[in-house]
Amino acid sequence: MDCLNQTKCLSDFPTTLPSTTDIIVYQTYAERQLVASMLAIIAIIAFFGNGLVVVSVILSKKLRTITNVFVVNLSVADLFTALNLPWLVIGVLSPEGWPLPDKLCVFGAFMMICCLGCSATTLACIALNRLVLITRPKTTFQWLYTQKKVSAMLLFTWGIPASIAIVPLVSPIGELGFDTRYYTCSWKTSDPNTGIYSILVSVAFYPIQLTIIILSYVLIVRHIRKHTKSIIPDEAPSVSGGIQTTRESGVQKRIRRRQVDVTKNLFYVVCAYLICLTPYCVILVVPGGHEVVMYVAIILMFNSCINPFIYATKHPDFKKVFRCILF
């Protein structure tokens, strides 16, 4: 039943709110407190977890690889997400709307969109990085992943989301600020073009990246299977140079196994992100469902604190460095 038609529910909301046709999705103030608590917990875990990832790469020379440049970029995006979550907590708990300057709310919404898009685009870059590293010659990898080109890729991961986030600021498509429906700093649902902007965000941050990720990992799996079959006849050492051949094959095998383990770890990260992102992107383009949007968004935000746990339990290098830092 609509909360606005209930006297008891009305007592939980300020009478000074703007009179709009928006539906306030929170039935009671206790529900808003629950949402704020979940956001606060996610912010704390994400801040310390992703901070640990960044510190680990800084302290450990072994972790300073090309792939981990993108891993750090992903952690930085999650760190910024964690730093923006307190603004959402303030908005959700505020009894009289947004209590701080409007520009701060607009900035928070802008950064949240940037971080969301950066995470998705960075995961696509990680998938391509693993694809080139495992399936292409070493010279190809070295040519493609130079310092300048990697810097350009990182700029791209932030530039595309920023260009999407700035659309409401320079055009009539959408509006950033305090949304009176969800009590959050995001794009306003009261804007007549909010549906168009929601579709724009969903299309820009989901299908292209998803396609790149799926194709990359499918090609990696095919290459690993093909390569494994091709080296089976060569496992037995030759009579003339058996010791040397076996030793070289053993080194190559360990390197290959290590790359596969790292790729598996990053694939877990991708899977976790897609599981958290998919419901949010779907709900943006599906009519209705206003009551669950905030909870789907919380699932998306929860992804910001998952990755460090995956690194700590699955990644062969991060696991050791985390243990050294913490203990």
mmCIF file of C-alpha atoms in Angstrom:
data_model
loop_
_atom_site.group_PDB
_atom_site.id
_atom_site.type_symbol
_atom_site.label_atom_id
_atom_site.label_comp_id
_atom_site.label_asym_id
_atom_site.label_seq_id
_atom_site.Cartn_x
_atom_site.Cartn_y
_atom_site.Cartn_z
ATOM 1 C CA MET A 1 0.000 0.000 0.000
ATOM 2 C CA ASP A 2 1.244 3.467 -0.877
ATOM 3 C CA CYS A 3 3.016 4.963 2.129
ATOM 4 C CA LEU A 4 1.841 8.483 1.289
ATOM 5 C CA ASN A 5 -1.771 7.426 2.003
ATOM 6 C CA GLN A 6 -0.985 6.259 5.539
ATOM 7 C CA THR A 7 -1.021 8.653 8.503
ATOM 8 C CA LYS A 8 1.507 6.533 10.366
ATOM 9 C CA CYS A 9 3.944 6.598 7.459
ATOM 10 C CA LEU A 10 3.480 10.309 6.969
ATOM 11 C CA SER A 11 4.772 10.900 10.480
ATOM 12 C CA ASP A 12 8.101 9.438 9.417
ATOM 13 C CA PHE A 13 8.592 11.945 6.599
ATOM 14 C CA PRO A 14 8.947 15.725 6.694
ATOM 15 C CA THR A 15 6.033 17.831 5.534
ATOM 16 C CA THR A 16 8.459 20.193 3.840
ATOM 17 C CA LEU A 17 9.349 17.772 1.043
ATOM 18 C CA PRO A 18 8.513 19.014 -2.443
ATOM 19 C CA SER A 19 5.140 17.994 -3.717
ATOM 20 C CA THR A 20 5.890 15.740 -6.679
ATOM 21 C CA THR A 21 4.481 12.640 -8.235
ATOM 22 C CA ASP A 22 7.521 10.654 -7.075
ATOM 23 C CA ILE A 23 6.900 7.578 -4.966
ATOM 24 C CA ILE A 24 8.935 7.491 -1.783
ATOM 25 C CA VAL A 25 10.160 3.913 -1.672
ATOM 26 C CA TYR A 26 10.880 3.737 2.065
ATOM 27 C CA GLN A 27 7.828 2.671 4.021
ATOM 28 C CA THR A 28 9.259 3.658 7.416
ATOM 29 C CA TYR A 29 12.228 5.545 8.780
ATOM 30 C CA ALA A 30 13.510 2.258 10.209
ATOM 31 C CA GLU A 31 13.893 0.980 6.650
ATOM 32 C CA ARG A 32 15.988 4.018 5.813
ATOM 33 C CA GLN A 33 18.151 3.309 8.852
ATOM 34 C CA LEU A 34 18.638 -0.259 7.644
ATOM 35 C CA VAL A 35 19.702 0.915 4.188
ATOM 36 C CA ALA A 36 22.063 3.507 5.680
ATOM 37 C CA SER A 37 23.621 0.883 7.963
ATOM 38 C CA MET A 38 24.329 -1.455 5.063
ATOM 39 C CA LEU A 39 25.884 1.356 3.044
ATOM 40 C CA ALA A 40 28.069 2.382 6.003
ATOM 41 C CA ILE A 41 29.323 -1.188 6.533
ATOM 42 C CA ILE A 42 30.130 -1.536 2.828
ATOM 43 C CA ALA A 43 32.000 1.787 2.872
ATOM 44 C CA ILE A 44 34.206 0.750 5.819
ATOM 45 C CA ILE A 45 35.075 -2.696 4.424
ATOM 46 C CA ALA A 46 35.660 -1.375 0.897
ATOM 47 C CA PHE A 47 37.900 1.436 2.124
ATOM 48 C CA PHE A 48 40.243 -0.766 4.150
ATOM 49 C CA GLY A 49 40.145 -3.714 1.741
ATOM 50 C CA ASN A 50 40.946 -1.770 -1.399
ATOM 51 C CA GLY A 51 43.426 0.375 0.480
ATOM 52 C CA LEU A 52 45.231 -2.843 1.376
ATOM 53 C CA VAL A 53 45.360 -3.828 -2.309
ATOM 54 C CA VAL A 54 46.912 -0.498 -3.306
ATOM 55 C CA VAL A 55 49.430 -0.603 -0.444
ATOM 56 C CA SER A 56 50.362 -4.185 -1.349
ATOM 57 C CA VAL A 57 51.288 -3.232 -4.900
ATOM 58 C CA ILE A 58 53.282 -0.249 -3.650
ATOM 59 C CA LEU A 59 55.268 -2.329 -1.146
ATOM 60 C CA SER A 60 55.821 -5.495 -3.176
ATOM 61 C CA LYS A 61 58.013 -5.449 -6.295
ATOM 62 C CA LYS A 62 56.597 -8.818 -7.276
ATOM 63 C CA LEU A 63 53.139 -7.305 -7.588
ATOM 64 C CA ARG A 64 54.242 -4.448 -9.839
ATOM 65 C CA THR A 65 53.091 -6.068 -13.079
ATOM 66 C CA ILE A 66 51.206 -4.679 -16.054
ATOM 67 C CA THR A 67 48.092 -6.619 -15.108
ATOM 68 C CA ASN A 68 48.186 -5.280 -11.559
ATOM 69 C CA VAL A 69 48.202 -1.732 -12.903
ATOM 70 C CA PHE A 70 44.621 -2.416 -13.948
ATOM 71 C CA VAL A 71 43.936 -4.199 -10.653
ATOM 72 C CA VAL A 72 45.054 -1.076 -8.783
ATOM 73 C CA ASN A 73 42.908 1.058 -11.075
ATOM 74 C CA LEU A 74 39.933 -1.140 -10.176
ATOM 75 C CA SER A 75 40.747 -0.791 -6.477
ATOM 76 C CA VAL A 76 41.040 2.989 -6.797
ATOM 77 C CA ALA A 77 37.574 3.095 -8.390
ATOM 78 C CA ASP A 78 36.238 1.004 -5.493
ATOM 79 C CA LEU A 79 38.028 3.300 -3.029
ATOM 80 C CA PHE A 80 36.305 6.340 -4.521
ATOM 81 C CA THR A 81 33.024 4.453 -4.336
ATOM 82 C CA ALA A 82 33.634 3.842 -0.628
ATOM 83 C CA LEU A 83 34.441 7.512 -0.086
ATOM 84 C CA ASN A 84 31.179 8.522 -1.804
ATOM 85 C CA LEU A 85 28.957 6.163 0.164
ATOM 86 C CA PRO A 86 28.871 8.430 3.268
ATOM 87 C CA TRP A 87 27.037 11.033 1.154
ATOM 88 C CA LEU A 88 24.393 8.414 0.432
ATOM 89 C CA VAL A 89 24.157 7.616 4.134
ATOM 90 C CA ILE A 90 23.652 11.304 4.961
ATOM 91 C CA GLY A 91 20.953 11.632 2.315
ATOM 92 C CA VAL A 92 19.063 8.504 3.339
ATOM 93 C CA LEU A 93 19.054 9.467 7.037
ATOM 94 C CA SER A 94 18.313 13.167 6.553
ATOM 95 C CA PRO A 95 14.772 13.976 7.760
ATOM 96 C CA GLU A 96 14.481 17.161 5.687
ATOM 97 C CA GLY A 97 16.128 16.356 2.393
ATOM 98 C CA TRP A 98 19.757 17.013 1.477
ATOM 99 C CA PRO A 99 21.262 19.090 4.339
ATOM 100 C CA LEU A 100 24.537 20.062 2.619
ATOM 101 C CA PRO A 101 25.274 22.275 -0.419
ATOM 102 C CA ASP A 102 23.653 20.993 -3.612
ATOM 103 C CA LYS A 103 26.948 21.091 -5.504
ATOM 104 C CA LEU A 104 28.374 18.484 -3.133
ATOM 105 C CA CYS A 105 25.491 16.150 -3.915
ATOM 106 C CA VAL A 106 25.945 16.694 -7.657
ATOM 107 C CA PHE A 107 29.658 15.959 -7.326
ATOM 108 C CA GLY A 108 28.917 12.783 -5.367
ATOM 109 C CA ALA A 109 26.504 11.596 -8.059
ATOM 110 C CA PHE A 110 29.037 12.410 -10.787
ATOM 111 C CA MET A 111 31.791 10.440 -9.040
ATOM 112 C CA MET A 112 29.525 7.463 -8.363
ATOM 113 C CA ILE A 113 28.677 7.175 -12.063
ATOM 114 C CA CYS A 114 32.356 7.501 -12.989
ATOM 115 C CA CYS A 115 33.379 4.776 -10.553
ATOM 116 C CA LEU A 116 30.645 2.445 -11.771
ATOM 117 C CA GLY A 117 31.704 2.841 -15.383
ATOM 118 C CA CYS A 118 35.424 2.714 -14.595
ATOM 119 C CA SER A 119 35.056 -0.615 -12.795
ATOM 120 C CA ALA A 120 33.237 -2.222 -15.724
ATOM 121 C CA THR A 121 35.660 -0.851 -18.316
ATOM 122 C CA THR A 122 38.716 -1.815 -16.248
ATOM 123 C CA LEU A 123 37.500 -5.406 -15.991
ATOM 124 C CA ALA A 124 37.210 -5.487 -19.775
ATOM 125 C CA CYS A 125 40.797 -4.184 -20.013
ATOM 126 C CA ILE A 126 41.946 -6.881 -17.591
ATOM 127 C CA ALA A 127 40.284 -9.563 -19.713
ATOM 128 C CA LEU A 128 42.014 -8.260 -22.849
ATOM 129 C CA ASN A 129 45.317 -8.086 -20.970
ATOM 130 C CA ARG A 130 45.097 -11.748 -19.956
ATOM 131 C CA LEU A 131 44.057 -12.702 -23.487
ATOM 132 C CA VAL A 132 47.096 -11.061 -25.085
ATOM 133 C CA LEU A 133 49.475 -12.319 -22.389
ATOM 134 C CA ILE A 134 48.389 -15.958 -22.661
ATOM 135 C CA THR A 135 47.496 -16.375 -26.336
ATOM 136 C CA ARG A 136 49.894 -14.032 -28.134
ATOM 137 C CA PRO A 137 53.719 -13.976 -28.419
ATOM 138 C CA LYS A 138 55.659 -12.136 -25.739
ATOM 139 C CA THR A 139 56.803 -9.539 -28.281
ATOM 140 C CA THR A 140 53.177 -8.651 -29.028
ATOM 141 C CA PHE A 141 52.462 -8.142 -25.334
ATOM 142 C CA GLN A 142 55.554 -5.965 -24.893
ATOM 143 C CA TRP A 143 54.639 -3.864 -27.938
ATOM 144 C CA LEU A 144 51.071 -3.319 -26.837
ATOM 145 C CA TYR A 145 51.597 -2.748 -23.115
ATOM 146 C CA THR A 146 54.176 0.016 -23.022
ATOM 147 C CA GLN A 147 54.075 2.711 -20.357
ATOM 148 C CA LYS A 148 52.455 5.281 -22.660
ATOM 149 C CA LYS A 149 49.865 2.868 -24.027
ATOM 150 C CA VAL A 150 48.933 1.603 -20.573
ATOM 151 C CA SER A 151 48.539 5.203 -19.392
ATOM 152 C CA ALA A 152 46.234 5.841 -22.348
ATOM 153 C CA MET A 153 44.204 2.753 -21.454
ATOM 154 C CA LEU A 154 43.809 3.945 -17.866
ATOM 155 C CA LEU A 155 42.740 7.361 -19.104
ATOM 156 C CA PHE A 156 40.199 5.622 -21.321
ATOM 157 C CA THR A 157 38.728 3.681 -18.381
ATOM 158 C CA TRP A 158 37.970 6.972 -16.627
ATOM 159 C CA GLY A 159 37.280 9.115 -19.696
ATOM 160 C CA ILE A 160 34.349 7.101 -21.038
ATOM 161 C CA PRO A 161 32.439 7.054 -17.710
ATOM 162 C CA ALA A 162 33.185 10.750 -17.187
ATOM 163 C CA SER A 163 31.720 11.569 -20.601
ATOM 164 C CA ILE A 164 28.536 9.707 -19.612
ATOM 165 C CA ALA A 165 28.389 11.310 -16.170
ATOM 166 C CA ILE A 166 28.720 14.813 -17.598
ATOM 167 C CA VAL A 167 25.755 14.426 -19.976
ATOM 168 C CA PRO A 168 23.154 15.682 -17.437
ATOM 169 C CA LEU A 169 25.362 18.685 -16.669
ATOM 170 C CA VAL A 170 25.608 19.872 -20.275
ATOM 171 C CA SER A 171 22.321 18.664 -21.807
ATOM 172 C CA PRO A 172 18.634 18.266 -20.941
ATOM 173 C CA ILE A 173 19.036 14.468 -20.718
ATOM 174 C CA GLY A 174 18.733 13.713 -17.020
ATOM 175 C CA GLU A 175 19.680 15.761 -13.967
ATOM 176 C CA LEU A 176 22.180 15.010 -11.201
ATOM 177 C CA GLY A 177 21.454 15.885 -7.596
ATOM 178 C CA PHE A 178 19.390 14.802 -4.612
ATOM 179 C CA ASP A 179 16.671 12.363 -5.603
ATOM 180 C CA THR A 180 13.609 12.706 -3.345
ATOM 181 C CA ARG A 181 12.418 9.211 -4.234
ATOM 182 C CA TYR A 182 15.444 7.320 -2.915
ATOM 183 C CA TYR A 183 16.984 10.070 -0.750
ATOM 184 C CA THR A 184 20.316 9.627 -2.520
ATOM 185 C CA CYS A 185 22.713 11.667 -4.614
ATOM 186 C CA SER A 186 22.225 10.278 -8.119
ATOM 187 C CA TRP A 187 20.313 11.244 -11.223
ATOM 188 C CA LYS A 188 16.874 12.566 -10.302
ATOM 189 C CA THR A 189 13.935 10.289 -11.065
ATOM 190 C CA SER A 190 11.662 13.343 -11.166
ATOM 191 C CA ASP A 191 13.376 14.571 -14.342
ATOM 192 C CA PRO A 192 11.236 13.830 -17.450
ATOM 193 C CA ASN A 193 14.264 12.441 -19.308
ATOM 194 C CA THR A 194 15.520 10.226 -16.493
ATOM 195 C CA GLY A 195 14.406 7.093 -18.375
ATOM 196 C CA ILE A 196 16.585 8.016 -21.348
ATOM 197 C CA TYR A 197 19.579 8.640 -19.121
ATOM 198 C CA SER A 198 19.068 5.367 -17.246
ATOM 199 C CA ILE A 199 19.134 3.482 -20.540
ATOM 200 C CA LEU A 200 22.235 5.438 -21.606
ATOM 201 C CA VAL A 201 24.082 4.433 -18.418
ATOM 202 C CA SER A 202 23.006 0.820 -18.720
ATOM 203 C CA VAL A 203 24.020 0.525 -22.384
ATOM 204 C CA ALA A 204 27.348 2.339 -21.916
ATOM 205 C CA PHE A 205 28.490 0.323 -18.901
ATOM 206 C CA TYR A 206 27.203 -3.187 -19.507
ATOM 207 C CA PRO A 207 26.752 -4.906 -22.907
ATOM 208 C CA ILE A 208 30.022 -3.856 -24.576
ATOM 209 C CA GLN A 209 32.156 -4.687 -21.554
ATOM 210 C CA LEU A 210 30.275 -7.943 -21.004
ATOM 211 C CA THR A 211 30.866 -9.018 -24.610
ATOM 212 C CA ILE A 212 34.592 -8.241 -24.403
ATOM 213 C CA ILE A 213 34.943 -10.135 -21.121
ATOM 214 C CA ILE A 214 33.079 -13.231 -22.275
ATOM 215 C CA LEU A 215 34.888 -13.451 -25.616
ATOM 216 C CA SER A 216 38.287 -12.923 -23.995
ATOM 217 C CA TYR A 217 37.900 -15.664 -21.421
ATOM 218 C CA VAL A 218 36.358 -18.071 -23.937
ATOM 219 C CA LEU A 219 39.392 -17.579 -26.201
ATOM 220 C CA ILE A 220 41.728 -18.029 -23.228
ATOM 221 C CA VAL A 221 40.096 -21.330 -22.279
ATOM 222 C CA ARG A 222 40.238 -22.555 -25.884
ATOM 223 C CA HIS A 223 43.917 -21.623 -26.143
ATOM 224 C CA ILE A 224 44.815 -23.365 -22.866
ATOM 225 C CA ARG A 225 43.041 -26.555 -23.913
ATOM 226 C CA LYS A 226 44.656 -26.532 -27.347
ATOM 227 C CA HIS A 227 48.101 -25.807 -25.923
ATOM 228 C CA THR A 228 47.751 -28.538 -23.298
ATOM 229 C CA LYS A 229 46.925 -31.128 -25.968
ATOM 230 C CA SER A 230 49.799 -30.008 -28.175
ATOM 231 C CA ILE A 231 52.476 -30.440 -25.474
ATOM 232 C CA ILE A 232 51.394 -33.889 -24.246
ATOM 233 C CA PRO A 233 53.505 -35.784 -26.843
ATOM 234 C CA ASP A 234 56.527 -33.643 -25.927
ATOM 235 C CA GLU A 235 56.533 -34.468 -22.209
ATOM 236 C CA ALA A 236 58.975 -37.405 -22.585
ATOM 237 C CA PRO A 237 62.642 -36.240 -22.737
ATOM 238 C CA SER A 238 64.866 -37.103 -25.692
ATOM 239 C CA VAL A 239 67.819 -39.531 -25.361
ATOM 240 C CA SER A 240 70.547 -37.049 -26.279
ATOM 241 C CA GLY A 241 69.392 -34.043 -24.284
ATOM 242 C CA GLY A 242 66.810 -35.418 -21.919
ATOM 243 C CA ILE A 243 67.885 -33.544 -18.777
ATOM 244 C CA GLN A 244 67.992 -30.126 -20.409
ATOM 245 C CA THR A 245 64.694 -30.608 -22.266
ATOM 246 C CA THR A 246 62.886 -31.751 -19.131
ATOM 247 C CA ARG A 247 64.251 -28.818 -17.097
ATOM 248 C CA GLU A 248 63.168 -26.254 -19.688
ATOM 249 C CA SER A 249 59.723 -27.837 -19.999
ATOM 250 C CA GLY A 250 59.373 -27.747 -16.222
ATOM 251 C CA VAL A 251 60.156 -24.017 -16.062
ATOM 252 C CA GLN A 252 57.753 -23.249 -18.883
ATOM 253 C CA LYS A 253 55.103 -25.395 -17.258
ATOM 254 C CA ARG A 254 55.419 -23.535 -13.936
ATOM 255 C CA ILE A 255 55.191 -20.154 -15.673
ATOM 256 C CA ARG A 256 52.161 -21.260 -17.644
ATOM 257 C CA ARG A 257 50.477 -22.676 -14.542
ATOM 258 C CA ARG A 258 51.121 -19.418 -12.672
ATOM 259 C CA GLN A 259 49.573 -17.333 -15.443
ATOM 260 C CA VAL A 260 46.554 -19.639 -15.504
ATOM 261 C CA ASP A 261 46.148 -19.306 -11.710
ATOM 262 C CA VAL A 262 46.273 -15.508 -11.922
ATOM 263 C CA THR A 263 43.785 -15.568 -14.807
ATOM 264 C CA LYS A 264 41.414 -17.766 -12.782
ATOM 265 C CA ASN A 265 41.614 -15.311 -9.899
ATOM 266 C CA LEU A 266 40.786 -12.363 -12.128
ATOM 267 C CA PHE A 267 37.956 -14.358 -13.681
ATOM 268 C CA TYR A 268 36.457 -14.763 -10.194
ATOM 269 C CA VAL A 269 36.648 -10.979 -9.825
ATOM 270 C CA VAL A 270 34.823 -10.552 -13.135
ATOM 271 C CA CYS A 271 32.140 -13.051 -12.163
ATOM 272 C CA ALA A 272 31.548 -11.301 -8.829
ATOM 273 C CA TYR A 273 31.228 -7.934 -10.543
ATOM 274 C CA LEU A 274 28.827 -9.207 -13.210
ATOM 275 C CA ILE A 275 26.653 -10.875 -10.581
ATOM 276 C CA CYS A 276 26.432 -7.582 -8.691
ATOM 277 C CA LEU A 277 26.102 -5.342 -11.764
ATOM 278 C CA THR A 278 23.591 -7.302 -13.849
ATOM 279 C CA PRO A 279 20.511 -6.811 -11.602
ATOM 280 C CA TYR A 280 21.167 -3.053 -11.417
ATOM 281 C CA CYS A 281 21.562 -2.601 -15.175
ATOM 282 C CA VAL A 282 18.474 -4.706 -15.828
ATOM 283 C CA ILE A 283 16.331 -2.783 -13.348
ATOM 284 C CA LEU A 284 17.344 0.503 -15.005
ATOM 285 C CA VAL A 285 15.707 -0.455 -18.299
ATOM 286 C CA VAL A 286 12.735 -2.418 -16.917
ATOM 287 C CA PRO A 287 9.624 -0.345 -16.111
ATOM 288 C CA GLY A 288 8.550 -0.389 -12.477
ATOM 289 C CA GLY A 289 10.460 -2.028 -9.698
ATOM 290 C CA HIS A 290 11.045 1.223 -7.803
ATOM 291 C CA GLU A 291 10.789 -0.524 -4.448
ATOM 292 C CA VAL A 292 13.784 -2.774 -5.126
ATOM 293 C CA VAL A 293 16.086 -0.325 -6.915
ATOM 294 C CA MET A 294 17.828 0.778 -3.724
ATOM 295 C CA TYR A 295 18.475 -2.789 -2.617
ATOM 296 C CA VAL A 296 19.779 -3.728 -6.054
ATOM 297 C CA ALA A 297 22.063 -0.695 -5.834
ATOM 298 C CA ILE A 298 23.315 -1.946 -2.452
ATOM 299 C CA ILE A 299 24.228 -5.262 -4.103
ATOM 300 C CA LEU A 300 26.179 -3.300 -6.703
ATOM 301 C CA MET A 301 27.969 -1.274 -4.019
ATOM 302 C CA PHE A 302 28.756 -4.492 -2.154
ATOM 303 C CA ASN A 303 31.008 -5.492 -5.040
ATOM 304 C CA SER A 304 33.420 -2.752 -3.940
ATOM 305 C CA CYS A 305 34.437 -4.803 -0.899
ATOM 306 C CA ILE A 306 34.435 -8.286 -2.504
ATOM 307 C CA ASN A 307 37.589 -8.071 -4.624
ATOM 308 C CA PRO A 308 40.127 -7.813 -1.759
ATOM 309 C CA PHE A 309 38.719 -11.027 -0.276
ATOM 310 C CA ILE A 310 39.105 -12.776 -3.640
ATOM 311 C CA TYR A 311 42.722 -11.621 -3.897
ATOM 312 C CA ALA A 312 43.390 -12.722 -0.313
ATOM 313 C CA THR A 313 42.059 -16.243 -0.855
ATOM 314 C CA LYS A 314 42.776 -16.993 -4.518
ATOM 315 C CA HIS A 315 45.578 -14.827 -5.900
ATOM 316 C CA PRO A 316 48.979 -16.542 -5.373
ATOM 317 C CA ASP A 317 50.904 -13.265 -4.932
ATOM 318 C CA PHE A 318 48.410 -11.011 -3.136
ATOM 319 C CA LYS A 319 47.746 -13.762 -0.598
ATOM 320 C CA LYS A 320 51.368 -13.736 0.591
ATOM 321 C CA VAL A 321 51.694 -9.947 0.639
ATOM 322 C CA PHE A 322 48.413 -9.497 2.529
ATOM 323 C CA ARG A 323 49.635 -11.956 5.154
ATOM 324 C CA CYS A 324 52.931 -10.107 5.546
ATOM 325 C CA ILE A 325 51.244 -6.709 5.919
ATOM 326 C CA LEU A 326 48.605 -7.870 8.377
ATOM 327 C CA PHE A 327 50.734 -10.185 10.505
#
